[in-house]
Coordinates of C-alpha atoms and ligand atoms in Angstrom, one line a residue:
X1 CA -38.7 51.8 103.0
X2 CA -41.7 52.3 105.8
X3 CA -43.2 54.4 107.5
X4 CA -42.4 53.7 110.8
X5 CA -40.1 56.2 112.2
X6 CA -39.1 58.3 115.5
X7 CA -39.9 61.5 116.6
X8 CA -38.7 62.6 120.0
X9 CA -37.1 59.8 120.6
X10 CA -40.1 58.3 120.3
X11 CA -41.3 55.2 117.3
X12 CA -44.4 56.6 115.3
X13 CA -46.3 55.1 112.4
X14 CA -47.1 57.9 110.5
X15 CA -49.0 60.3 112.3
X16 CA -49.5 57.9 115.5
X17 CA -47.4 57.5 118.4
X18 CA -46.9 53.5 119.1
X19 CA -47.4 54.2 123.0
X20 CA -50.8 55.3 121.7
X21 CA -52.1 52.2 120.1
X22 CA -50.7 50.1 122.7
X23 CA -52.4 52.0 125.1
X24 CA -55.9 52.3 123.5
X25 CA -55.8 48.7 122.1
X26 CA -53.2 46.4 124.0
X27 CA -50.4 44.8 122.9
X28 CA -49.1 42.3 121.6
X29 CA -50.7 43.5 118.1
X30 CA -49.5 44.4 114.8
X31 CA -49.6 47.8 113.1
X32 CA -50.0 48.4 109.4
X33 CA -49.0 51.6 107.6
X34 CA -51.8 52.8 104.7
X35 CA -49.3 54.8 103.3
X36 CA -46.7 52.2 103.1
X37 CA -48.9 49.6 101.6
X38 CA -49.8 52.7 98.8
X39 CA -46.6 53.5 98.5
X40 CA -45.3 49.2 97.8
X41 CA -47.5 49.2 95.0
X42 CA -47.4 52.2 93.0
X43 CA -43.5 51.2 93.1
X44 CA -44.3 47.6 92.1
X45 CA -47.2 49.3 89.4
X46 CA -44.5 51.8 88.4
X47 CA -41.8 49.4 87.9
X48 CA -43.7 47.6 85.3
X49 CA -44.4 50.4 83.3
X50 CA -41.2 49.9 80.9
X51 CA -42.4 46.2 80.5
X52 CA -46.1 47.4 79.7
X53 CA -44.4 50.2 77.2
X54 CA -43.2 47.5 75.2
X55 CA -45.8 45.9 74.0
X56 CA -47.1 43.6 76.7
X57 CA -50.4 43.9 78.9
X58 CA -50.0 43.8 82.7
X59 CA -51.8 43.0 85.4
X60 CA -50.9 42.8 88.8
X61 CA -52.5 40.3 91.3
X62 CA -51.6 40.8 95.2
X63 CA -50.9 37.6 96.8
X64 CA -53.2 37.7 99.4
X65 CA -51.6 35.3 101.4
X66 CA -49.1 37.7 102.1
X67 CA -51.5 39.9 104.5
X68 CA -55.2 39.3 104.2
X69 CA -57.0 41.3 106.4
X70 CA -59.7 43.0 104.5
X71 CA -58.7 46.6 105.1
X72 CA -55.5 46.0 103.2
X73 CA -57.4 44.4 100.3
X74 CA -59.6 46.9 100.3
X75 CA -56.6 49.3 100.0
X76 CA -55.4 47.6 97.2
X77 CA -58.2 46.9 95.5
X78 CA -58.4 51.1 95.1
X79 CA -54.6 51.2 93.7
X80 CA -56.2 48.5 91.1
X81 CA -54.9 45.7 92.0
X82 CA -55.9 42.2 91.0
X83 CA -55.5 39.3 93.2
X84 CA -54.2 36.0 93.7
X85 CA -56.0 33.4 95.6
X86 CA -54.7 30.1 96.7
X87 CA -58.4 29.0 98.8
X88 CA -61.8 29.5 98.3
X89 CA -61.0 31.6 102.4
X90 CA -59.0 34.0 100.4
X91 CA -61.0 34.3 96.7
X92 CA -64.2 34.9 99.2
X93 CA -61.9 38.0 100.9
X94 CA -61.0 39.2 97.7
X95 CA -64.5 39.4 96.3
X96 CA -65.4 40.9 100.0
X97 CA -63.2 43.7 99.5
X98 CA -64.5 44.8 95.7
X99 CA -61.7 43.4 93.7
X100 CA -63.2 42.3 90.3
X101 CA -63.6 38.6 89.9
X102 CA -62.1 38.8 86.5
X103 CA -59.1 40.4 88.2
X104 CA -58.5 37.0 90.6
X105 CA -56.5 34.2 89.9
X106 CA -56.8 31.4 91.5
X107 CA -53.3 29.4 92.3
X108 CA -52.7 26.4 94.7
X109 CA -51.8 23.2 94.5
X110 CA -54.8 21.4 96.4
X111 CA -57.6 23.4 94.8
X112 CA -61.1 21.3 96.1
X113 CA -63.4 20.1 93.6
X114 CA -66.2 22.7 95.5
X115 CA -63.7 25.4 95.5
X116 CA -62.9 25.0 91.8
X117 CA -67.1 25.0 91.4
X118 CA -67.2 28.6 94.2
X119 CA -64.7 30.2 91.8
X120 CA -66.3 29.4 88.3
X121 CA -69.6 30.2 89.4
X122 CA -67.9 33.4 90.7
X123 CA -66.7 34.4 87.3
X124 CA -63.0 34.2 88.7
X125 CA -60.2 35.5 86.1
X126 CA -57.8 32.8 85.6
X127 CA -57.5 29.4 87.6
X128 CA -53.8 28.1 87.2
X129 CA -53.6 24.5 87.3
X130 CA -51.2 22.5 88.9
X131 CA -52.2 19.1 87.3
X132 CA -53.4 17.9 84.0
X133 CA -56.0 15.8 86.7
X134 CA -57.2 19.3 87.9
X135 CA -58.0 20.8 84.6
X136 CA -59.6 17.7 83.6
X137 CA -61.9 18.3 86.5
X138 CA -62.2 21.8 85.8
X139 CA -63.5 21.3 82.5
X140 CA -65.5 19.1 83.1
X141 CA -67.2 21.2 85.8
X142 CA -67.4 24.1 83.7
X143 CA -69.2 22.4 81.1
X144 CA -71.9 21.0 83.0
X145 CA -72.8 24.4 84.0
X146 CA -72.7 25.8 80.7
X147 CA -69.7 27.8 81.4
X148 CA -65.7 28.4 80.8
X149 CA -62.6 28.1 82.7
X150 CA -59.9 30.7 81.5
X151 CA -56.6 29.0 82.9
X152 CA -53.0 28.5 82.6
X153 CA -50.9 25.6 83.2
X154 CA -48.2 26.3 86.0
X155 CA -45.0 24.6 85.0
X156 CA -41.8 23.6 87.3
X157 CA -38.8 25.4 85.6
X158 CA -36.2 23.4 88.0
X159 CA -34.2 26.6 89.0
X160 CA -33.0 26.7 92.1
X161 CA -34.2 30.4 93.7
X162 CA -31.8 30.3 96.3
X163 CA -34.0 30.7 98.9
X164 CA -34.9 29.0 102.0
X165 CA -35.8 25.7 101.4
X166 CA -39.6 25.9 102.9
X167 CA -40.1 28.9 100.2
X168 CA -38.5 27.3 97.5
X169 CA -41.0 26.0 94.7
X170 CA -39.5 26.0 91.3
X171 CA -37.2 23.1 92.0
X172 CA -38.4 19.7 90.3
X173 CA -38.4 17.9 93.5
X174 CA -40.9 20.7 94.6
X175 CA -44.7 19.9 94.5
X176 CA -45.5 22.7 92.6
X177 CA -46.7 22.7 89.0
X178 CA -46.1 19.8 86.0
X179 CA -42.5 19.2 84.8
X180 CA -41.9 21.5 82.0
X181 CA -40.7 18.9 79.7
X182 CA -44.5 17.3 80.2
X183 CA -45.9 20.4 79.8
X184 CA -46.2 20.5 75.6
X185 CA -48.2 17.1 75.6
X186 CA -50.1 18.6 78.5
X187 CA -51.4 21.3 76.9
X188 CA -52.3 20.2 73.9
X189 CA -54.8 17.8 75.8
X190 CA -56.1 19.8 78.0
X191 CA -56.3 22.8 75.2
X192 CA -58.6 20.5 73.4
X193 CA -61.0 19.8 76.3
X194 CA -64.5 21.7 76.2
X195 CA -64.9 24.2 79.3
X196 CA -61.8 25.1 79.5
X197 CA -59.8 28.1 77.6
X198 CA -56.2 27.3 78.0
X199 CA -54.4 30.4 77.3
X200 CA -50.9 30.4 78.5
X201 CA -48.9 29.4 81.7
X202 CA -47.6 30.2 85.1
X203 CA -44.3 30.0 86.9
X204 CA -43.5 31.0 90.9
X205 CA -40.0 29.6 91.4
X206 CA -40.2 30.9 95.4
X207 CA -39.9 33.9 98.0
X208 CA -37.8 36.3 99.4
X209 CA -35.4 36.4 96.2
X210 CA -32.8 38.8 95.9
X211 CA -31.1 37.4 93.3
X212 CA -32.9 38.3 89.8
X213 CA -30.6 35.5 87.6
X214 CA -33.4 32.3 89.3
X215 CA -36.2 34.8 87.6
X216 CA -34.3 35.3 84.2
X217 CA -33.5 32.0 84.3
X218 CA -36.7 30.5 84.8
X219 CA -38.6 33.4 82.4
X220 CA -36.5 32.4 79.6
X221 CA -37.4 28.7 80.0
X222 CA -40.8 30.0 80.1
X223 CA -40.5 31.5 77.2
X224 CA -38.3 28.2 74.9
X225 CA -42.1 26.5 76.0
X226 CA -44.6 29.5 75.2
X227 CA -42.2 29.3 71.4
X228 CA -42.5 25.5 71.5
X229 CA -46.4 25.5 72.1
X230 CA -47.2 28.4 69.3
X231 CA -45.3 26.6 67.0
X232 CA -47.3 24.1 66.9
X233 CA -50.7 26.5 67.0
X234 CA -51.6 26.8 70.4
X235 CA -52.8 30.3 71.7
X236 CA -50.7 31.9 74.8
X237 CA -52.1 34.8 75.7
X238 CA -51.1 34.8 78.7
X239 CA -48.1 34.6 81.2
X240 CA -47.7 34.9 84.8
X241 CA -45.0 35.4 86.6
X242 CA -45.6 34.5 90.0
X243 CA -44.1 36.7 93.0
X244 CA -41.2 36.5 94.9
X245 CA -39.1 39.4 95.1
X246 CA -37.5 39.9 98.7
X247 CA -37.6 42.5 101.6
X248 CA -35.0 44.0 103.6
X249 CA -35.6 41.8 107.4
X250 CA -32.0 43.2 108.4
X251 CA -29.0 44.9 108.1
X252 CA -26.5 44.2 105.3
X253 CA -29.6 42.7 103.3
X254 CA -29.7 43.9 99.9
X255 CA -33.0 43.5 98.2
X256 CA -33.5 44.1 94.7
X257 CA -35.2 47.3 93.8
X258 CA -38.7 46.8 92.5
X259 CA -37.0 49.2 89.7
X260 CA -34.7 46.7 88.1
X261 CA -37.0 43.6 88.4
X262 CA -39.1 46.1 85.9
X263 CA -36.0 46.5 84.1
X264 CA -35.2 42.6 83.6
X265 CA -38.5 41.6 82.8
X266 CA -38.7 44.7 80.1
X267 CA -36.0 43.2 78.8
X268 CA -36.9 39.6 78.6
X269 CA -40.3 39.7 77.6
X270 CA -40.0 42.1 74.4
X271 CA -42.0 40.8 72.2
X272 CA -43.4 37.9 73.9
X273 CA -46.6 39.3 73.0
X274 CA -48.6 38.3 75.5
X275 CA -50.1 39.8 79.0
X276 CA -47.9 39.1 81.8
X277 CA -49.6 38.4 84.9
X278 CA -47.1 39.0 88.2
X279 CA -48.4 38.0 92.4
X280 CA -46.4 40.1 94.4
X281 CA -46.7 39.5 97.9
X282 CA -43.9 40.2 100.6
X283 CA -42.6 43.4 98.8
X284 CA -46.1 45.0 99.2
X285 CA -46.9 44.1 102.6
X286 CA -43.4 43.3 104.5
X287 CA -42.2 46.3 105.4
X288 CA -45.6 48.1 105.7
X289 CA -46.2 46.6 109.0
X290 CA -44.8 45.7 112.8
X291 CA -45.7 43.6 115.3
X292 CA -45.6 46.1 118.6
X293 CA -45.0 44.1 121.8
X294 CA -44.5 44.8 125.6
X295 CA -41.2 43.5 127.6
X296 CA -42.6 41.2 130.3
X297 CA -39.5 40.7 131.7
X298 CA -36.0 40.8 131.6
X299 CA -34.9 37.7 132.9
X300 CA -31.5 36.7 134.1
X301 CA -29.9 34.1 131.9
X302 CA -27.2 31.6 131.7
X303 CA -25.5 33.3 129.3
X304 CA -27.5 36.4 128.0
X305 CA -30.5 37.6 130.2
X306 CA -33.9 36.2 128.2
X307 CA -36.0 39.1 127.2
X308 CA -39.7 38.1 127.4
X309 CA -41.7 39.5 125.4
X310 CA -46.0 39.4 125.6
X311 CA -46.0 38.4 121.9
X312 CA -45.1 35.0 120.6
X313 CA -44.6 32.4 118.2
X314 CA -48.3 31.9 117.6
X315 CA -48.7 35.7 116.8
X316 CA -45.1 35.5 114.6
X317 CA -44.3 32.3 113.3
X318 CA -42.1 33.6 110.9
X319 CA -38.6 32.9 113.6
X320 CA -40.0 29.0 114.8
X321 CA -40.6 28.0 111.2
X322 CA -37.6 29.4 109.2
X323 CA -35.2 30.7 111.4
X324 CA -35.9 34.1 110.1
X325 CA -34.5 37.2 111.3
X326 CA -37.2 40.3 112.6
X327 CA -35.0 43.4 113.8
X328 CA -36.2 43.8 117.0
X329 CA -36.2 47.7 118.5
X330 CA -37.5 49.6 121.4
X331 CA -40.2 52.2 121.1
X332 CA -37.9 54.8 123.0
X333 CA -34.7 53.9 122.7
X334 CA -32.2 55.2 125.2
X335 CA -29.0 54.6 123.0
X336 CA -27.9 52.3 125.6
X337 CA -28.1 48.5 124.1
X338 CA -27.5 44.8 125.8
X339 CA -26.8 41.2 124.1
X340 CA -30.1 39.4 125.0
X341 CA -31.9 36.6 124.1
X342 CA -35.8 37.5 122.9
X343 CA -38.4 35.2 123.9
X344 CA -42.2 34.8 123.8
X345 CA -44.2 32.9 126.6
X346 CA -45.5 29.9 124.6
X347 CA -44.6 26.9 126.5
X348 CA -41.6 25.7 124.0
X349 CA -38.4 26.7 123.5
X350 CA -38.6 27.1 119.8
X351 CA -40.8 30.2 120.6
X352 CA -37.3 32.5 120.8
X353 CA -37.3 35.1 118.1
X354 CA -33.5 35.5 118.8
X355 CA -30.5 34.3 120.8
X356 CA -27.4 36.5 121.5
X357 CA -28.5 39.4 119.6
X358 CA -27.5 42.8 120.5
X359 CA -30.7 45.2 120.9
X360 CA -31.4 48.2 122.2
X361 CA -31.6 47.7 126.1
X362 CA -35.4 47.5 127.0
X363 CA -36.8 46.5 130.9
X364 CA -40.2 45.1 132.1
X365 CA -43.1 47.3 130.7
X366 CA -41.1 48.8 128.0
X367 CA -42.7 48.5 123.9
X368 CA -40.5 47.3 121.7
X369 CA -41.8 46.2 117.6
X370 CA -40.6 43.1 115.0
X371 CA -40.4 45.0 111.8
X372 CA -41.3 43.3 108.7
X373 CA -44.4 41.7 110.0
X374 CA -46.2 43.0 107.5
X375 CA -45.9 39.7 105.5
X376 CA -46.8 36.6 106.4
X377 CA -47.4 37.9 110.1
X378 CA -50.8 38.2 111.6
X379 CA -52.1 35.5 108.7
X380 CA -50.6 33.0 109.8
X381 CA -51.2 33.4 114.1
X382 CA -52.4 31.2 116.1
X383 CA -54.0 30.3 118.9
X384 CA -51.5 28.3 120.3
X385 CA -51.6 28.0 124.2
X386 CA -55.1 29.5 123.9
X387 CA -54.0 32.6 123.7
X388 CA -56.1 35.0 121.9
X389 CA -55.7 35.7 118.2
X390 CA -53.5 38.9 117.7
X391 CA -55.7 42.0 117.0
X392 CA -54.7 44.0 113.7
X393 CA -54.4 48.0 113.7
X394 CA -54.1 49.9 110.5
X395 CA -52.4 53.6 110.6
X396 CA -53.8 56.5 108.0
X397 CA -52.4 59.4 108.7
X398 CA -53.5 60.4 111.8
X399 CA -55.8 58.1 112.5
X400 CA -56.1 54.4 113.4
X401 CA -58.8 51.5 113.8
X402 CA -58.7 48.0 114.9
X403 CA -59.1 46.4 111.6
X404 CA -58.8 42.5 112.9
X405 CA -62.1 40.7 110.9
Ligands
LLP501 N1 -47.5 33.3 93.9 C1 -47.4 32.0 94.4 C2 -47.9 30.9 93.5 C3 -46.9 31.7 95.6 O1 -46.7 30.5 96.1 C4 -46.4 32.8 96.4 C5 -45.8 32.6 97.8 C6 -46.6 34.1 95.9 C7 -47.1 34.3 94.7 C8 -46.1 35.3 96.7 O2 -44.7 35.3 96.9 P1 -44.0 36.6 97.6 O3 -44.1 37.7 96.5 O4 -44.8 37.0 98.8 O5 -42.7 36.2 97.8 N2 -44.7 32.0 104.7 C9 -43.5 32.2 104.1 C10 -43.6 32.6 102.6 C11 -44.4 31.6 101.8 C12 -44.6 32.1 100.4 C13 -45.4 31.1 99.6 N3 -45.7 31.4 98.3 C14 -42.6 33.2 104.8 O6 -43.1 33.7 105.9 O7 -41.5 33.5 104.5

């Protein structure tokens, strides 16, 4: 679902005509809906509900790697949401945009030893290590400042998401998180180290899942382990996780309802006993954002004419990196449609966001958006070619502001 839709013929986010953004503030740029990225997490908040009624605490920590930009945060930060940090760039965001410091976790696999020291003396929520090394460090850290480290240790369930194999991570081969047949002997070291309150563990198996049997799969190992480490008298108190549900990018794509990922995990966790700690990223921000572009040209091809577009791989990466699929669709469609090929202007030929695809028909100077840019769009940009970075608008009702930091 989104909230970008036409009247008169004409595409709209919310309240705002797309002609008038790319007008006032130029294009290539991307367009964020408030109201979707409301709407993605009272569903996600919502879904969890059943989980939370049976017996469990919750809490909910936005991947901000997903879509950064401090508006958004902000916006989330009011619906309560915690988030998840994978750099001392995104915990400093966070904290910018009022979300608690207890609320922040701090994930990644490369933490540095100065951002592990930035997020202690920060008060930070939950660090999840990714090494016995790491919270080794991390205690040791802690201590000499007279303080704690509340973390969890991330473990490798080997299940294979079925994903794309750049998103993948909860495969053993991966470089994420310790083995989980290591991860007993693990924790009971690293439980016993001063600074450091070990209190449970953290999976993220990968992204853009729509198949929930990875998740059950890998919760229910989690679980065997959590068993395994409170029968021999440790505490887990905690247990996230991780992201990883998928968006709809195009047609005949089924995602799973946030609904019934509630559902399974209100199954599978019943009596775990525990809080469960979740990092949703894509299925808040995906759909609650385009990238609107202008047609340069339509140029005559071999095949299919090339349609050149003003935006480019260093504004949406998302095509060059992992083949992925962005519907691509006029502003004012006029229900006629050609087989083209869409291209940016970057000087490579890997900067095509699609070859053969039937689109609406669009000439020079028409606007035309990639939906689903709402996720892992604008964040990752460049400035490739030296072209400038790509300016952010986000949509409230009627209203709009350039809100690029
Ligand atoms: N938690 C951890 C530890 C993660 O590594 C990730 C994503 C998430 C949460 C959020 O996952 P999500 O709910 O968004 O699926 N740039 C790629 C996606 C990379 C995802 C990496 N990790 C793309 O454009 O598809």
């Amino acid at each position: 679902m989104d909230d970008f839709h036409y009247r008169d013929g004409e595409l709209w986010c919310e309240g705002v005509p797309l002609r008038r953004i790319a007008a006032d503030v130029g294009t290539p740029v991307y367009v964020y809906s408030a109201a979707a990225f409301r709407r993605h997490a009272r569903e996600f908040a919502a879904a969890l509900k059943p989980a939370g009624a049976a017996g469990n605490g919750v809490h909910v920590a936005y991947a901000i790697k997903a879509n950064p930009n401090l508006a958004v945060l902000k916006l989330l930060a009011a619906e309560g949401y915690g988030a998840d940090v994978v750099s001392g760039g995104e915990m400093a965001r966070a904290l910018a945009a009022g979300i608690p410091a207890d609320g922040i976790v701090f994930s990644g696999v490369g933490k540095t030893r100065a951002e592990l020291v930035r997020g202690l003396e920060a008060g930070i929520g939950q660090f999840n290590l990714e090494l016995e090394e790491e919270g080794v460090v991390l205690a040791a850290l802690a201590k000499e400042r007279g303080l704690t480290a509340r973390a969890v240790l991330r473990v490798n369930p080997d299940v294979d998401a079925g994903t794309h194999a750049k998103i993948s991570t909860g495969k053993s081969e991966n470089k994420f998180g310790v083995p989980i047949d290591q991860a007993p002997a693990m924790y009971a070291r690293l439980a016993a180290l001063d600074g450091l309150d070990l209190r449970g563990v953290a999976i993220h198996i990968g992204s853009q899942l729509f198949d929930l049997a990875p998740l059950e799969a890998a919760y229910r190992r989690v679980k065997a382990l959590v068993d395994q480490l409170r029968g021999v008298g440790h505490r887990v108190t905690h247990i996230d996780l991780g992201g990883g549900l998928g968006v709809r990018y195009k047609a005949g794509d089924v995602p799973t309802p946030p609904a019934d990922y509630g559902a399974m995990v209100a199954r599978v966790t019943a009596g775990w006993d525990a809080t469960l700690m979740f990092e949703p990223g894509r299925v808040i921000a995906g759909n609650a954002g385009v990238l609107l572009t202008t047609v340069v040209w339509v140029k005559p091809g071999v095949t299919n004419p090339y349609v050149i577009v003003d935006a480019a791989m260093n504004d949406l990466a998302r095509p060059a990196l992992y083949d992925a699929w962005h519907d691509f669709d006029a502003v004012a469609p006029t229900g006629a449609r050609m087989t083209a090929n869409i291209a940016g202007p970057v000087c490579e030929t890997g900067d095509t966001f699609a070859m053969g695809r039937e689109v609406d028909l669009v000439r020079g100077g028409d606007l035309a958006v990639f939906r689903t840019a709402g996720a892992y769009g604008a964040t990752m940009a460049s400035t490739y070619n030296s072209r400038a970075l790509v300016p952010e608008v986000l949509v409230d009702g009627d209203r709009f502001a350039v809100v690029a930091d």
